[in-house]
Amino acid sequence: MTLSIANLKAGYGKTEVLHDVSVPDIKGGAFVGLIGPNASGKSTLFKTLAGLVTPTAGSITIGGDDVTLLRRKDRAIRVAYMPQAYGCNALLSVFESVLLALKQTTGWRVEAENLDRVSDTLSALGLSHLADRGIADLSGGQAQMVAVAQTIVRAPEVILLDEPTSALDLHHQLSILTSIRNEMDCKKPVVMAALHDLNLAAKFCDRLVLLCEGTILADGPPQHILALPEIGWTYRVETDLEQTRRGVFYVDARLTG
Amino acid sequence: MTIDVNPAKMRRAYVTQVSRRYGMIALVSGLLALSFFLDVATGPGKYELSIVFDVLTDPMSHGVRLKVIVWDYRLPVAITAALVGALLAVAGAQMQTILNNPLAEPFTLGVSAAASFGASLAIVLGVSVIPAVGPLLVTMNAFVFALFTCGFILLATRLKGVGSETMILFGIAIFFTFSALLALMQYMASEDQIARIVFWMMGSLSRASWEKITLGALLLAIAIPFSLLRTWPMTALRMGEATAESMGVDVGRLRVEMLICISLLAATAVSFVGTVGFVGLVGPHIARMLVGEDQRFFVPLSALVGALVLSLTSLISKSITPGIIYPIGIITSLIGVPVFISIILSTRKERLS
């Protein structure tokens, strides 16, 4: 299974946000980090891939099928998208909220295998102790991890995560991304995550795509991308790519001037 | 340090929770059956409960007089009370989900005010919006105006950039507009007409009839399966519009479909009994406290609680002063509000402790 994005143009009304975006040949099992400054079009790219924004040109194919032709519901079976975190005051437990995400694409009746899937997902993400907690009572970080659970419980071919770690502490940033990697090892979906933390991106991603003002500036392996001068000028900082003694790359950034 | 719960235990906890919810539905159904029976058994003429029960199971068992009292007078009133309570509560529950606002219900969105104006138009000017309806003039006018208001709300949701807060503001604007128009009608009316308008607005079950019951039951029989089919997308909507959309729910379409359904329910209920506020608010609220917001349980239980509340109201309205039946609209507010507030406050205390 391969995800390919070719010559994609999309936007809202008359404003075009994505100009001719192409990300070819993303293999199943690849963790792609989407990086770029605020308002560079990362969320719009995700929404377009998920079918919430209709592209004006270009194609999105999964395993050779053009998914832009699919109906909303059929598309949701293949592509799962986690929007940026929003609060919510519903009287639902964490277990129920993950179950409802699964039930959008699996028929009306709650089957035993649905319950297994929900409990396994919660355990895999280390959320089992929150299962019967009300979602309105969660902290920002917990709510974000539940949103990740709602996305991966559906076991889609493509998982899109919009800033999955923005509200998490250091421990949970590492643990959630590790859990996602573990999940990917057995099911081999494509995972694309918008990340602001370039060091996390360097650590977890197989491939980085740098988006700026709706255009792809660079696309390749992390150590290659993060060493480019483009990183410095898109983020308006000065950067150096360093390597720790253990061989992990990290970005050392300073304000320019 | 957090303690991990094993998956089997998590699953069992959920299954237990679900069976508790079925139990809750059974319990409220039982209470409704009891309240309904007492409602039929209560009235100006006093009869033994066992006699009333006999007449219910076999109409002619105690003669024609009792058959007429039970079957032609009391039963339609009791059924209408439960039915209208269910219609209003389901409409309220769905409005609250769709507009993401716990205050939404037919009354707060101006549907009742519009119906009252429609009724007053018929009473004062004899103007009918649908020709040749004869004796149903007042009911029909109320229905058309209620439906028109729902349609207006529906259209407003289709406008770009109209969020759920704006919808509530629209509702309040509608409420004031029709209240003003109603006041104008009352200003123009004769004393006799004013009395009729006021009586209509207070809400009364005395306008019950088997035809209305059939129509209402039919609507409910369509509306409940219609909403149950959309139960998972509707539950997803409680996670917020953006999240629901990301899960593949076509939120715009879901809103329109549900609003059409709700409009029919609300307009029918209001045109049958006049203004009965509060049931559309309290029914879903109590249901939510009992079973949460999984719509598979929330919608049916809202219907049951709404039915129970109005059935009890009907019972109380006959019991306060023997021989006098007070308008239910007054009773729901006077007795319901303190009860409701005490429920809210007591659950709040539990949460804090």
Coordinates of C-alpha atoms in Angstrom, one line a residue, chain A residues 14-210:
Chain A
K14 CA -11.1 32.0 -3.4
T15 CA -8.0 31.8 -1.2
E16 CA -5.7 29.0 -2.4
V17 CA -3.7 27.6 0.5
L18 CA -1.9 24.7 -1.1
H19 CA -0.1 25.4 -4.3
D20 CA 0.9 22.4 -6.3
V21 CA 1.8 20.1 -3.4
S22 CA 3.3 16.7 -4.3
V23 CA 4.5 14.0 -1.9
P24 CA 5.2 10.9 -4.0
D25 CA 5.3 7.3 -2.9
I26 CA 4.8 7.1 0.8
K27 CA 5.1 3.4 1.7
G28 CA 3.0 1.7 4.3
G29 CA 4.8 1.6 7.6
A30 CA 6.5 4.9 7.0
F31 CA 6.3 7.7 9.7
V32 CA 6.3 11.0 7.8
G33 CA 6.8 14.2 9.8
L34 CA 5.2 17.3 8.3
I35 CA 7.1 20.3 9.4
G36 CA 6.8 24.0 8.7
P37 CA 6.0 27.2 10.5
N38 CA 2.6 28.3 11.7
A39 CA 0.1 28.9 8.8
S40 CA 2.2 27.0 6.3
G41 CA -0.8 24.8 5.2
K42 CA -0.2 21.7 7.3
S43 CA -3.7 21.5 8.6
T44 CA -5.1 22.3 5.2
L45 CA -3.1 19.5 3.7
F46 CA -4.4 17.0 6.3
K47 CA -8.0 18.2 5.8
T48 CA -7.6 17.8 2.0
L49 CA -6.2 14.3 2.5
A50 CA -9.1 13.5 4.8
G51 CA -11.7 14.8 2.4
L52 CA -12.9 17.8 4.5
V53 CA -11.5 20.2 2.0
T54 CA -12.1 19.5 -1.7
P55 CA -9.0 20.0 -3.9
T56 CA -9.3 22.2 -6.9
A57 CA -6.6 20.2 -8.8
G58 CA -4.3 17.2 -8.3
S59 CA -4.8 13.7 -7.1
I60 CA -4.5 11.6 -3.9
T61 CA -4.1 7.9 -4.4
I62 CA -3.9 5.1 -1.8
G63 CA -2.7 1.8 -3.3
G64 CA -3.5 3.2 -6.7
D65 CA -7.2 4.1 -5.9
D66 CA -8.1 7.8 -6.3
V67 CA -9.6 8.5 -2.9
T68 CA -11.0 11.9 -3.9
L69 CA -13.7 10.0 -5.7
L70 CA -14.8 8.1 -2.5
R71 CA -17.8 9.1 -0.4
R72 CA -17.1 10.8 3.0
K73 CA -17.8 7.6 4.9
D74 CA -15.9 5.2 2.7
R75 CA -13.0 7.7 2.7
A76 CA -13.1 7.7 6.6
I77 CA -12.5 3.9 6.5
R78 CA -9.2 4.3 4.7
V79 CA -8.0 7.7 6.1
A80 CA -8.3 8.7 9.8
Y81 CA -7.6 12.3 10.7
M82 CA -7.0 13.7 14.1
P83 CA -7.7 17.5 14.2
Q84 CA -5.8 19.8 16.5
A85 CA -7.1 19.4 20.1
Y86 CA -10.5 20.8 21.1
G87 CA -12.2 20.7 24.4
C88 CA -15.5 19.0 24.8
N89 CA -18.1 18.8 27.5
A90 CA -20.0 15.6 26.5
L91 CA -21.0 13.2 29.2
L92 CA -19.2 10.2 27.7
S93 CA -16.5 8.0 29.2
V94 CA -13.1 7.7 27.5
F95 CA -14.0 4.1 26.6
E96 CA -17.3 5.3 25.0
S97 CA -15.6 8.1 23.1
V98 CA -13.1 5.7 21.5
L99 CA -15.8 3.2 20.8
L100 CA -17.9 5.8 19.0
A101 CA -14.9 6.6 16.8
L102 CA -14.8 3.0 15.8
K103 CA -18.5 2.7 15.3
Q104 CA -18.7 5.4 12.7
T105 CA -17.4 2.9 10.1
T106 CA -18.4 -0.5 11.6
G107 CA -22.2 -0.8 11.5
W108 CA -24.8 -0.1 14.2
R109 CA -24.5 -3.1 16.6
V110 CA -21.7 -3.1 19.2
E111 CA -19.9 -6.4 18.6
A112 CA -17.6 -8.2 21.1
E113 CA -14.7 -7.6 18.7
N114 CA -15.3 -3.8 18.8
L115 CA -15.0 -3.9 22.6
D116 CA -11.8 -5.9 22.3
R117 CA -10.4 -3.4 19.8
V118 CA -11.2 -0.4 22.0
S119 CA -9.7 -2.0 25.1
D120 CA -6.5 -3.1 23.2
T121 CA -6.0 0.4 21.8
L122 CA -6.4 2.0 25.2
S123 CA -3.9 -0.4 26.7
A124 CA -1.5 0.1 23.9
L125 CA -1.5 3.8 24.4
G126 CA -1.2 3.5 28.2
L127 CA -4.7 4.9 28.7
S128 CA -6.3 1.9 30.4
H129 CA -6.5 3.7 33.8
L130 CA -8.6 6.4 32.2
A131 CA -11.2 4.1 30.5
D132 CA -14.1 4.9 32.8
R133 CA -13.2 8.6 33.3
G134 CA -15.5 11.2 31.8
I135 CA -13.9 13.0 28.8
A136 CA -15.0 16.3 30.1
D137 CA -12.8 15.8 33.2
L138 CA -9.6 15.0 31.3
S139 CA -6.6 17.3 31.3
G140 CA -5.5 18.8 28.0
G141 CA -2.7 16.2 27.6
Q142 CA -5.0 13.3 28.4
A143 CA -7.7 14.6 26.0
Q144 CA -5.0 14.7 23.3
M145 CA -4.0 11.1 23.9
V146 CA -7.6 10.0 23.8
A147 CA -7.9 11.8 20.4
V148 CA -4.9 9.8 19.2
A149 CA -6.7 6.6 20.5
Q150 CA -9.9 7.7 18.6
T151 CA -7.8 7.9 15.4
I152 CA -5.8 4.7 15.6
V153 CA -8.6 2.5 16.9
R154 CA -10.1 2.6 13.4
A155 CA -7.0 0.8 12.0
P156 CA -7.0 2.8 8.7
E157 CA -4.5 2.7 5.9
V158 CA -3.5 6.3 6.4
I159 CA -3.3 8.1 9.8
L160 CA -3.1 11.9 9.9
L161 CA -2.2 13.4 13.2
D162 CA -2.3 17.2 13.5
E163 CA 0.1 18.1 16.3
P164 CA -0.3 15.0 18.4
T165 CA 2.2 16.1 21.1
S166 CA 1.4 19.8 21.5
A167 CA -0.2 19.4 24.9
L168 CA 2.0 16.6 26.3
D169 CA 4.8 16.6 28.8
L170 CA 8.2 15.1 27.9
H171 CA 7.4 11.6 29.1
H172 CA 4.1 11.4 27.3
Q173 CA 5.5 12.9 24.0
L174 CA 7.9 10.0 23.9
S175 CA 5.5 7.4 25.1
I176 CA 2.7 8.3 22.6
L177 CA 5.0 8.4 19.6
T178 CA 6.6 5.1 20.7
S179 CA 3.1 3.6 21.0
I180 CA 2.3 4.8 17.5
R181 CA 5.5 3.4 16.2
N182 CA 4.7 0.0 17.8
E183 CA 1.3 0.1 16.4
M184 CA 2.7 0.8 12.9
D185 CA 5.1 -2.1 13.1
C186 CA 2.3 -4.6 13.1
K187 CA -0.3 -3.0 10.9
K188 CA 1.9 -1.0 8.5
P189 CA -0.3 2.1 8.0
V190 CA 1.1 5.4 6.6
V191 CA 1.4 7.8 9.5
M192 CA 1.7 11.5 8.8
A193 CA 2.1 13.8 11.8
A194 CA 2.4 17.6 11.8
L195 CA 5.1 18.3 14.4
H196 CA 6.5 21.6 15.7
D197 CA 9.2 19.9 17.7
L198 CA 12.0 19.3 15.2
N199 CA 13.9 17.1 17.7
L200 CA 11.0 14.8 18.1
A201 CA 10.7 14.7 14.3
A202 CA 14.3 13.8 14.0
K203 CA 14.0 11.0 16.5
F204 CA 10.8 9.3 15.3
C205 CA 10.3 10.1 11.6
D206 CA 11.5 8.1 8.6
R207 CA 10.9 11.0 6.3
L208 CA 10.3 14.7 6.7
V209 CA 8.3 17.0 4.5
L210 CA 9.0 20.7 4.9

